[in-house]
mmCIF file of N, CA, C and O in Angstrom:
data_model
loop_
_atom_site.group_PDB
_atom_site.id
_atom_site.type_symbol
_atom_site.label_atom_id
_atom_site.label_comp_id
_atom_site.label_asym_id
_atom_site.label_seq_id
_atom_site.Cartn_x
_atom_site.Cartn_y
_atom_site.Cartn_z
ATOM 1 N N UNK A 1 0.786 -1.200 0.000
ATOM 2 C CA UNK A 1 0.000 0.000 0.000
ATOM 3 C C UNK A 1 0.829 1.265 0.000
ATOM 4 O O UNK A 1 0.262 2.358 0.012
ATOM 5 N N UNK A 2 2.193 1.160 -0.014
ATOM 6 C CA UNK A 2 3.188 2.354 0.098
ATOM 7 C C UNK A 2 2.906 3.259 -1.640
ATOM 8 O O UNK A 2 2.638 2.788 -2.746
ATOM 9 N N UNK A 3 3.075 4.370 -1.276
ATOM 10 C CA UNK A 3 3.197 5.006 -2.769
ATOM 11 C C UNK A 3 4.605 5.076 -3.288
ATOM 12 O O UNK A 3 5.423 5.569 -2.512
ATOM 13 N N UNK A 4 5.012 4.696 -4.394
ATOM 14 C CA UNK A 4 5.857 4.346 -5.577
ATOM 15 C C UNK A 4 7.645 5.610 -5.198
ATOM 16 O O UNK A 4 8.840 5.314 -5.230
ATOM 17 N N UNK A 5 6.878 7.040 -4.866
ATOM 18 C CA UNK A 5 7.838 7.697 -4.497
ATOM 19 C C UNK A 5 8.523 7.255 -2.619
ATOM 20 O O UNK A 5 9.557 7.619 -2.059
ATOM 21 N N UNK A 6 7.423 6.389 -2.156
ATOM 22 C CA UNK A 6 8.044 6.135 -0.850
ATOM 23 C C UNK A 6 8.863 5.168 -0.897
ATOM 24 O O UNK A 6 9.933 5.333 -0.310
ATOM 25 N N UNK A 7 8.732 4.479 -1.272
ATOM 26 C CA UNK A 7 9.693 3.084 -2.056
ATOM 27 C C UNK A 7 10.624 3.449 -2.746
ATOM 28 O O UNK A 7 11.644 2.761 -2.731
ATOM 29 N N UNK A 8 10.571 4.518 -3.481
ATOM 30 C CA UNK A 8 11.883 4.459 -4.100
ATOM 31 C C UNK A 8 13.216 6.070 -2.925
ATOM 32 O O UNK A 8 14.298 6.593 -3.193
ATOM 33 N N UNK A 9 12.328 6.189 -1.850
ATOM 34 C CA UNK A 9 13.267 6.510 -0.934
ATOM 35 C C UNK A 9 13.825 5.875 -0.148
ATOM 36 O O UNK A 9 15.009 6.071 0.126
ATOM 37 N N UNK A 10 12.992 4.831 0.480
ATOM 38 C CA UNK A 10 13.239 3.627 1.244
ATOM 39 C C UNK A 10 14.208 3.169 1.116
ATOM 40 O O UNK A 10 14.949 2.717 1.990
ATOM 41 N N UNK A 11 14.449 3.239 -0.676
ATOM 42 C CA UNK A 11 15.619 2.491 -1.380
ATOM 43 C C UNK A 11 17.384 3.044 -1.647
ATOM 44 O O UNK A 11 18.489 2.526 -1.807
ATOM 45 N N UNK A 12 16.808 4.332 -1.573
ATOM 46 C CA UNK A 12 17.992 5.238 -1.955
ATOM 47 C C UNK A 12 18.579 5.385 -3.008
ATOM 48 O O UNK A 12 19.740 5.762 -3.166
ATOM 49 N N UNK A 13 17.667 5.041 -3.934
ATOM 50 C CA UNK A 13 17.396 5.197 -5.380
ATOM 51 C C UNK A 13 17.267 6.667 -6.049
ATOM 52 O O UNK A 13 16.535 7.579 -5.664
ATOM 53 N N UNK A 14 18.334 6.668 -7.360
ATOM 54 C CA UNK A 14 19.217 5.997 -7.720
ATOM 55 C C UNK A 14 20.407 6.209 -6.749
ATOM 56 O O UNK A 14 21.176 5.268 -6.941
ATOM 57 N N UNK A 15 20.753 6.789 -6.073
ATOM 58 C CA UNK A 15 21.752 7.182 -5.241
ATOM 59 C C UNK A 15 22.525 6.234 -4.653
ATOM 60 O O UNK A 15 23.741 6.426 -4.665
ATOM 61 N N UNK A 16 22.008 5.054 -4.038
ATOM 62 C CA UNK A 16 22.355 4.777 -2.858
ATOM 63 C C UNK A 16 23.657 3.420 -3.560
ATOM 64 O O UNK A 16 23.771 2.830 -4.635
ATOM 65 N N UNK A 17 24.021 3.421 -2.935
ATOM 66 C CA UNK A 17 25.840 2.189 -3.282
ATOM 67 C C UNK A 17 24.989 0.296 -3.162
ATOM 68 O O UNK A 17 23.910 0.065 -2.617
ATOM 69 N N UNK A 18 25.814 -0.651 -3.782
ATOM 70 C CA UNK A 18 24.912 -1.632 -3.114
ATOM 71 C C UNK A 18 23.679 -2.010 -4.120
ATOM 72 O O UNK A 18 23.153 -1.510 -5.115
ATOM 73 N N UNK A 19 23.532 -3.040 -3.397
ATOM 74 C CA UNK A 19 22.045 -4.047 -4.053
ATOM 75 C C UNK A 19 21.008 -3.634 -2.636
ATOM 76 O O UNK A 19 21.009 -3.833 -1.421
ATOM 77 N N UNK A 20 20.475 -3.196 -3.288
ATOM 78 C CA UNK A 20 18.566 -3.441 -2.736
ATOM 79 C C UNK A 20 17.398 -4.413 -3.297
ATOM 80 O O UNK A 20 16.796 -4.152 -4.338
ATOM 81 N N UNK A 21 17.156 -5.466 -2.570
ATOM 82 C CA UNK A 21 15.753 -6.220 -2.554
ATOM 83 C C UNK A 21 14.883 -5.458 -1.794
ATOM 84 O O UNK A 21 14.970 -4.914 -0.693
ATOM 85 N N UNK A 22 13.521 -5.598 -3.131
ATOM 86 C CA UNK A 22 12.391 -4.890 -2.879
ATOM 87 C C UNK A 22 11.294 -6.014 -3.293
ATOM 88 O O UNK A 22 11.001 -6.357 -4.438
ATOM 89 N N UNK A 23 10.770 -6.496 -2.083
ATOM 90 C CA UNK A 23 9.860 -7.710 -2.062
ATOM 91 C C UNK A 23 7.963 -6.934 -1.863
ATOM 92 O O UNK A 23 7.703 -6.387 -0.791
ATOM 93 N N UNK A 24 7.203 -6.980 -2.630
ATOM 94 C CA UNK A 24 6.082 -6.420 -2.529
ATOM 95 C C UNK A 24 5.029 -7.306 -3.668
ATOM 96 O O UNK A 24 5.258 -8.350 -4.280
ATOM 97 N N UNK A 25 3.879 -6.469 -3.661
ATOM 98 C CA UNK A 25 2.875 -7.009 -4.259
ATOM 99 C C UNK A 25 2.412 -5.944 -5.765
ATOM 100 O O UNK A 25 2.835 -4.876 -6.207
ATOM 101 N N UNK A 26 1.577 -6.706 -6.091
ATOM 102 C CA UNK A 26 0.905 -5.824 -7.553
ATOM 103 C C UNK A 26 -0.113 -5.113 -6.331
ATOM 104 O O UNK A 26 -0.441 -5.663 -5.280
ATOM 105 N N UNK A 27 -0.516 -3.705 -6.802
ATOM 106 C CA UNK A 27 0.304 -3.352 -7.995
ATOM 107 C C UNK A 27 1.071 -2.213 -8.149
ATOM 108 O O UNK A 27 1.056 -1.481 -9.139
ATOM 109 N N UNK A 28 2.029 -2.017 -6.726
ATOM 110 C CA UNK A 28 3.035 -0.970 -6.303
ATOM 111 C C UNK A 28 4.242 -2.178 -7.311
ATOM 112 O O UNK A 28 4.767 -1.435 -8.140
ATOM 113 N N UNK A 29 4.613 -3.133 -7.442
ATOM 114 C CA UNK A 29 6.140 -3.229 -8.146
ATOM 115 C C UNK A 29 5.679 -3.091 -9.430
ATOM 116 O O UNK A 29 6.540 -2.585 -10.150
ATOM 117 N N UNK A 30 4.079 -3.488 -10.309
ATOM 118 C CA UNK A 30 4.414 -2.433 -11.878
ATOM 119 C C UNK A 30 4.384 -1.525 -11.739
ATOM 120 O O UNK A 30 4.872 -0.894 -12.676
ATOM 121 N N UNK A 31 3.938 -0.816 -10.770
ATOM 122 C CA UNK A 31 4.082 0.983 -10.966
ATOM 123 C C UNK A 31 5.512 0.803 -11.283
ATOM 124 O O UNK A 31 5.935 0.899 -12.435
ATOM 125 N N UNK A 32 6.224 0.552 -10.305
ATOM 126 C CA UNK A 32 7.563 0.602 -9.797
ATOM 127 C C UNK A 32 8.650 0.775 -10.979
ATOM 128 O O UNK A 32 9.539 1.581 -11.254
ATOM 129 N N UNK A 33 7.955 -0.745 -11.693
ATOM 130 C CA UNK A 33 8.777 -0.858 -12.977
ATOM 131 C C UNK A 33 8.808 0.245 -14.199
ATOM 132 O O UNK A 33 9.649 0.888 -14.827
ATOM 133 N N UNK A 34 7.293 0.064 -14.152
ATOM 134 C CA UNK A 34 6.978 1.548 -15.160
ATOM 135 C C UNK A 34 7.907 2.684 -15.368
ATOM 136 O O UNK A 34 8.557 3.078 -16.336
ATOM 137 N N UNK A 35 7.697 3.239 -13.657
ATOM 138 C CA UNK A 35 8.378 4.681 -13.713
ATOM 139 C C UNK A 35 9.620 4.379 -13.748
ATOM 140 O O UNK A 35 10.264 5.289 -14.270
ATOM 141 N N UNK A 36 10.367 3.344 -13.365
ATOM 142 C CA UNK A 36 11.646 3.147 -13.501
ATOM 143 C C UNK A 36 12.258 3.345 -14.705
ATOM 144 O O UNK A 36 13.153 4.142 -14.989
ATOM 145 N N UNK A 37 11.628 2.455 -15.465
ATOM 146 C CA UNK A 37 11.408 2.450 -17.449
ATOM 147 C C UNK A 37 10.726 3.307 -18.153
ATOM 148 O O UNK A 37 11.208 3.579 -19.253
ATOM 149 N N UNK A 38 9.946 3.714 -17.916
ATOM 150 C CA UNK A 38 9.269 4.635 -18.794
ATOM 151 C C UNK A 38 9.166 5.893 -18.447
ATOM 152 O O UNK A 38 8.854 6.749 -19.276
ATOM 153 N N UNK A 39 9.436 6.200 -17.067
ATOM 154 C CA UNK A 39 9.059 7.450 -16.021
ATOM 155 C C UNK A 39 8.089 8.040 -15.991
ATOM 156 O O UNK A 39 8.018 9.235 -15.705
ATOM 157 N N UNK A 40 7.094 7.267 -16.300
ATOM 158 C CA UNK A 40 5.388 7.484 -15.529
ATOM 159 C C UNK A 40 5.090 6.089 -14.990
ATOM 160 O O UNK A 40 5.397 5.052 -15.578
ATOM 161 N N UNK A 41 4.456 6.163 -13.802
ATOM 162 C CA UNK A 41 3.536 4.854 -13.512
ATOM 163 C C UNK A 41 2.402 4.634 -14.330
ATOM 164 O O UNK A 41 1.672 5.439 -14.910
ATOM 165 N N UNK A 42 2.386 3.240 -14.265
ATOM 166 C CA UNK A 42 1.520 2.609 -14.669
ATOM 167 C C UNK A 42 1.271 1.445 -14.274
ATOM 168 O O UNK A 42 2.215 0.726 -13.947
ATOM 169 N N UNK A 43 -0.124 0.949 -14.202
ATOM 170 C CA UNK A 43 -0.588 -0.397 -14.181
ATOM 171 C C UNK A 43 -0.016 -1.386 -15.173
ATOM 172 O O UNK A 43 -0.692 -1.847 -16.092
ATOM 173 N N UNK A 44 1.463 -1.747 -14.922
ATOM 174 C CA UNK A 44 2.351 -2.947 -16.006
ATOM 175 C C UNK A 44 2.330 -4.053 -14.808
ATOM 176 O O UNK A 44 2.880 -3.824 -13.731
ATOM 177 N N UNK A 45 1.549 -5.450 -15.129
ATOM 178 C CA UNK A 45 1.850 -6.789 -14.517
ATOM 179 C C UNK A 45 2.765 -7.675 -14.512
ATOM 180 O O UNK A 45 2.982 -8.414 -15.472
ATOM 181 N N UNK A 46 3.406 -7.697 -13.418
ATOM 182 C CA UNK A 46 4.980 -8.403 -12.799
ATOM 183 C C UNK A 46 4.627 -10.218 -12.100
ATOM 184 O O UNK A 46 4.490 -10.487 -10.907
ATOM 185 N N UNK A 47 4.577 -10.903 -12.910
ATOM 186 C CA UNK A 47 4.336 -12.339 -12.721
ATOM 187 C C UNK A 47 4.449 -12.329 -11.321
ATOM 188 O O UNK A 47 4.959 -11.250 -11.019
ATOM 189 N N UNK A 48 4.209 -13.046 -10.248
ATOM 190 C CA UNK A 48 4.157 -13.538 -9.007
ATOM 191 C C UNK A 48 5.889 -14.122 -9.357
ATOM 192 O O UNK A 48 6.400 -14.631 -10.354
ATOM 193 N N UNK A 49 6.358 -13.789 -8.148
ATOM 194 C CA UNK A 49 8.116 -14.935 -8.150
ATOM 195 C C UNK A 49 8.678 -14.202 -8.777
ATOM 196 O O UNK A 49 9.875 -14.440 -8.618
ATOM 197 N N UNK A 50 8.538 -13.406 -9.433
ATOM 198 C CA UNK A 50 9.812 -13.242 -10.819
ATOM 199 C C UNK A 50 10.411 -11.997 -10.051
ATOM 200 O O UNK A 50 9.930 -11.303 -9.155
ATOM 201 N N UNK A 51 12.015 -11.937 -10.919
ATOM 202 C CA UNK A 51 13.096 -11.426 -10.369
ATOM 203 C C UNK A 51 13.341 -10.453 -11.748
ATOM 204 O O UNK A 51 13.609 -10.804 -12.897
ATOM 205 N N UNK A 52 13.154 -9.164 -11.210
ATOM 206 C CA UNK A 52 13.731 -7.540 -12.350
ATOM 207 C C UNK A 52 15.234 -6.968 -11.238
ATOM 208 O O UNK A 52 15.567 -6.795 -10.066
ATOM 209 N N UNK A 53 15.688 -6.878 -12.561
ATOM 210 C CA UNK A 53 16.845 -6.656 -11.567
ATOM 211 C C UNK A 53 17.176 -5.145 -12.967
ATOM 212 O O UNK A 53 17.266 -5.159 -14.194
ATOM 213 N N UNK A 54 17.264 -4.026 -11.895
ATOM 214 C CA UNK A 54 17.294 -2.553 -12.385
ATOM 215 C C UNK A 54 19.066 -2.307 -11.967
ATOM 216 O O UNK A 54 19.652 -2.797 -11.002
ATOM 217 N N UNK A 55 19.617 -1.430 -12.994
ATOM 218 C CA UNK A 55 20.931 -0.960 -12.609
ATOM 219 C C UNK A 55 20.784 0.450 -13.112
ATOM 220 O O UNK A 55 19.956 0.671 -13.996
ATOM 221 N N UNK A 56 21.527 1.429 -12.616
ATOM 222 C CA UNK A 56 21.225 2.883 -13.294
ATOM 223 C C UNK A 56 22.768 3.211 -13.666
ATOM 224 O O UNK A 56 23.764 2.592 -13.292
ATOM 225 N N UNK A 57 22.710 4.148 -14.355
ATOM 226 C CA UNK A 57 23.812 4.811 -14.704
ATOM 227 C C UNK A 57 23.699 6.535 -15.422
ATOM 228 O O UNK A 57 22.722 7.130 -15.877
ATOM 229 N N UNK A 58 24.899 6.888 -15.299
ATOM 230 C CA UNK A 58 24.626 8.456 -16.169
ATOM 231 C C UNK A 58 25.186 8.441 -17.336
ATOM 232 O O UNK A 58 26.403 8.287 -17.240
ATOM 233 N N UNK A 59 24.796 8.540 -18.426
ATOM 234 C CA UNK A 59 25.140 9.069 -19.870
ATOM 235 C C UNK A 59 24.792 10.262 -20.610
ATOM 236 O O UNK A 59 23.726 10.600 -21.127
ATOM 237 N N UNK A 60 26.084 10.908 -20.541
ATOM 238 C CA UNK A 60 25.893 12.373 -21.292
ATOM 239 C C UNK A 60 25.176 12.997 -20.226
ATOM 240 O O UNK A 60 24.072 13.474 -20.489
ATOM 241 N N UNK A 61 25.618 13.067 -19.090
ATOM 242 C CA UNK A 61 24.585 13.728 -18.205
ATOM 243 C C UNK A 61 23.517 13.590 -17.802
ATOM 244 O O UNK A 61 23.017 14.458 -17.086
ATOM 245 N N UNK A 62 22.748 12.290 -18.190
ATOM 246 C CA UNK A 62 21.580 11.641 -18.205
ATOM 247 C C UNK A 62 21.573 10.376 -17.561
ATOM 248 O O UNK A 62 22.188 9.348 -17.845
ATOM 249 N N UNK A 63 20.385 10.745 -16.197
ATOM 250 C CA UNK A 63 20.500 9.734 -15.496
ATOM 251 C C UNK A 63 19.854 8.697 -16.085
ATOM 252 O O UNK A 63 18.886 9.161 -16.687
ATOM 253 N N UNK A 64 19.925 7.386 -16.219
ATOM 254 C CA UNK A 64 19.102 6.111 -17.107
ATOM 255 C C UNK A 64 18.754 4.836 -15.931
ATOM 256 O O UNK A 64 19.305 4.231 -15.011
ATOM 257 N N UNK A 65 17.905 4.880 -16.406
ATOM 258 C CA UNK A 65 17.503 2.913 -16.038
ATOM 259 C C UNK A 65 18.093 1.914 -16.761
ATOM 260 O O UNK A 65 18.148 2.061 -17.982
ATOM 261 N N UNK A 66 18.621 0.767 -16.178
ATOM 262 C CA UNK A 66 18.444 -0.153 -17.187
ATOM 263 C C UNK A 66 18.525 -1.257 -16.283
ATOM 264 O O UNK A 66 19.126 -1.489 -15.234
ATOM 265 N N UNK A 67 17.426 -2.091 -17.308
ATOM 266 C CA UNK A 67 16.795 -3.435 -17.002
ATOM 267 C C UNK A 67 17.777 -4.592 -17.303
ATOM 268 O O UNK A 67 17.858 -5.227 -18.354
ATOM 269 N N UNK A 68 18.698 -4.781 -15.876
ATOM 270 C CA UNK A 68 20.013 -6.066 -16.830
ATOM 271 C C UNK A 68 19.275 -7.529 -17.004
ATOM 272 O O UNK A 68 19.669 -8.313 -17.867
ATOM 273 N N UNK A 69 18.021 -7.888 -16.001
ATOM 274 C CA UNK A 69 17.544 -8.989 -16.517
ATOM 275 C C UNK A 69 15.693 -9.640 -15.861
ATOM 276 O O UNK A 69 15.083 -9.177 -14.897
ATOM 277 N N UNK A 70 15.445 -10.259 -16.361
ATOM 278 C CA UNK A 70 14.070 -10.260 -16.020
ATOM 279 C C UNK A 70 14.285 -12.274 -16.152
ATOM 280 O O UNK A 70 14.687 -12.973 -17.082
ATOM 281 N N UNK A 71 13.805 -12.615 -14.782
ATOM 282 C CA UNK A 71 13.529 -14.405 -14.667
ATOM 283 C C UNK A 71 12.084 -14.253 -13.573
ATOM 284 O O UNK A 71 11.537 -13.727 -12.604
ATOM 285 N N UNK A 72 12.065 -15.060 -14.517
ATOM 286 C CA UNK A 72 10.067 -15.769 -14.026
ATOM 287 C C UNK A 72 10.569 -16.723 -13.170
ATOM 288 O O UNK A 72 11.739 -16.892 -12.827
ATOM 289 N N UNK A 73 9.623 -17.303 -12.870
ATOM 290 C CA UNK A 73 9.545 -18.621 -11.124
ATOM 291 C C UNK A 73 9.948 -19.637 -12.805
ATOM 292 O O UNK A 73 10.836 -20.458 -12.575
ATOM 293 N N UNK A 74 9.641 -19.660 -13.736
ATOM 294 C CA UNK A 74 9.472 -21.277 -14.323
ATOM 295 C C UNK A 74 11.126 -21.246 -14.516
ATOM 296 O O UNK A 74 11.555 -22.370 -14.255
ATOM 297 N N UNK A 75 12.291 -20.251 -14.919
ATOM 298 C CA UNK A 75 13.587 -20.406 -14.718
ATOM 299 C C UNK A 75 14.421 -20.451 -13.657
ATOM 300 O O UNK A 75 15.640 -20.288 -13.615
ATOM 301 N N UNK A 76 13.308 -20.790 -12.441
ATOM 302 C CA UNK A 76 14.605 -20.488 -11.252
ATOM 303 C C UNK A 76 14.439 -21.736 -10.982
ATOM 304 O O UNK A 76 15.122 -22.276 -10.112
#
């Protein structure tokens, strides 16, 4: 039930050094993903089990997302 900007303080995102696990429910982790990727929320559906794993970086002065990999429950 947290809103999308509280979670991503929680996290220390993008800022913070380190791996963060963020274990939650639909449908705060598609927001999550959304704005991460697209930078608006949205209602996008995140299989039950499955593992998004986000890395950021700056290019040209531009902070970015990127998605290094996405596994469902049927590959783990």
């Amino acid at each position: 039930g947290n809103d999308i900007a509280s979670i991503l303080a929680a996290t220390g995102w993008p800022d913070a050094g380190g791996a963060v696990l963020i274990v939650g429910h639909q449908p705060e982790l598609g927001r999550l993903a959304a704005l991460l990727l697209s930078g608006q929320e949205a209602d996008w559906t995140i299989k039950k089990g499955a593992l998004w794993w986000f890395t950021n970086r700056v290019r040209a002065g531009e902070q970015q997302t990127v998605l290094r990999t996405v596994i469902t429950p049927e590959f783990l």
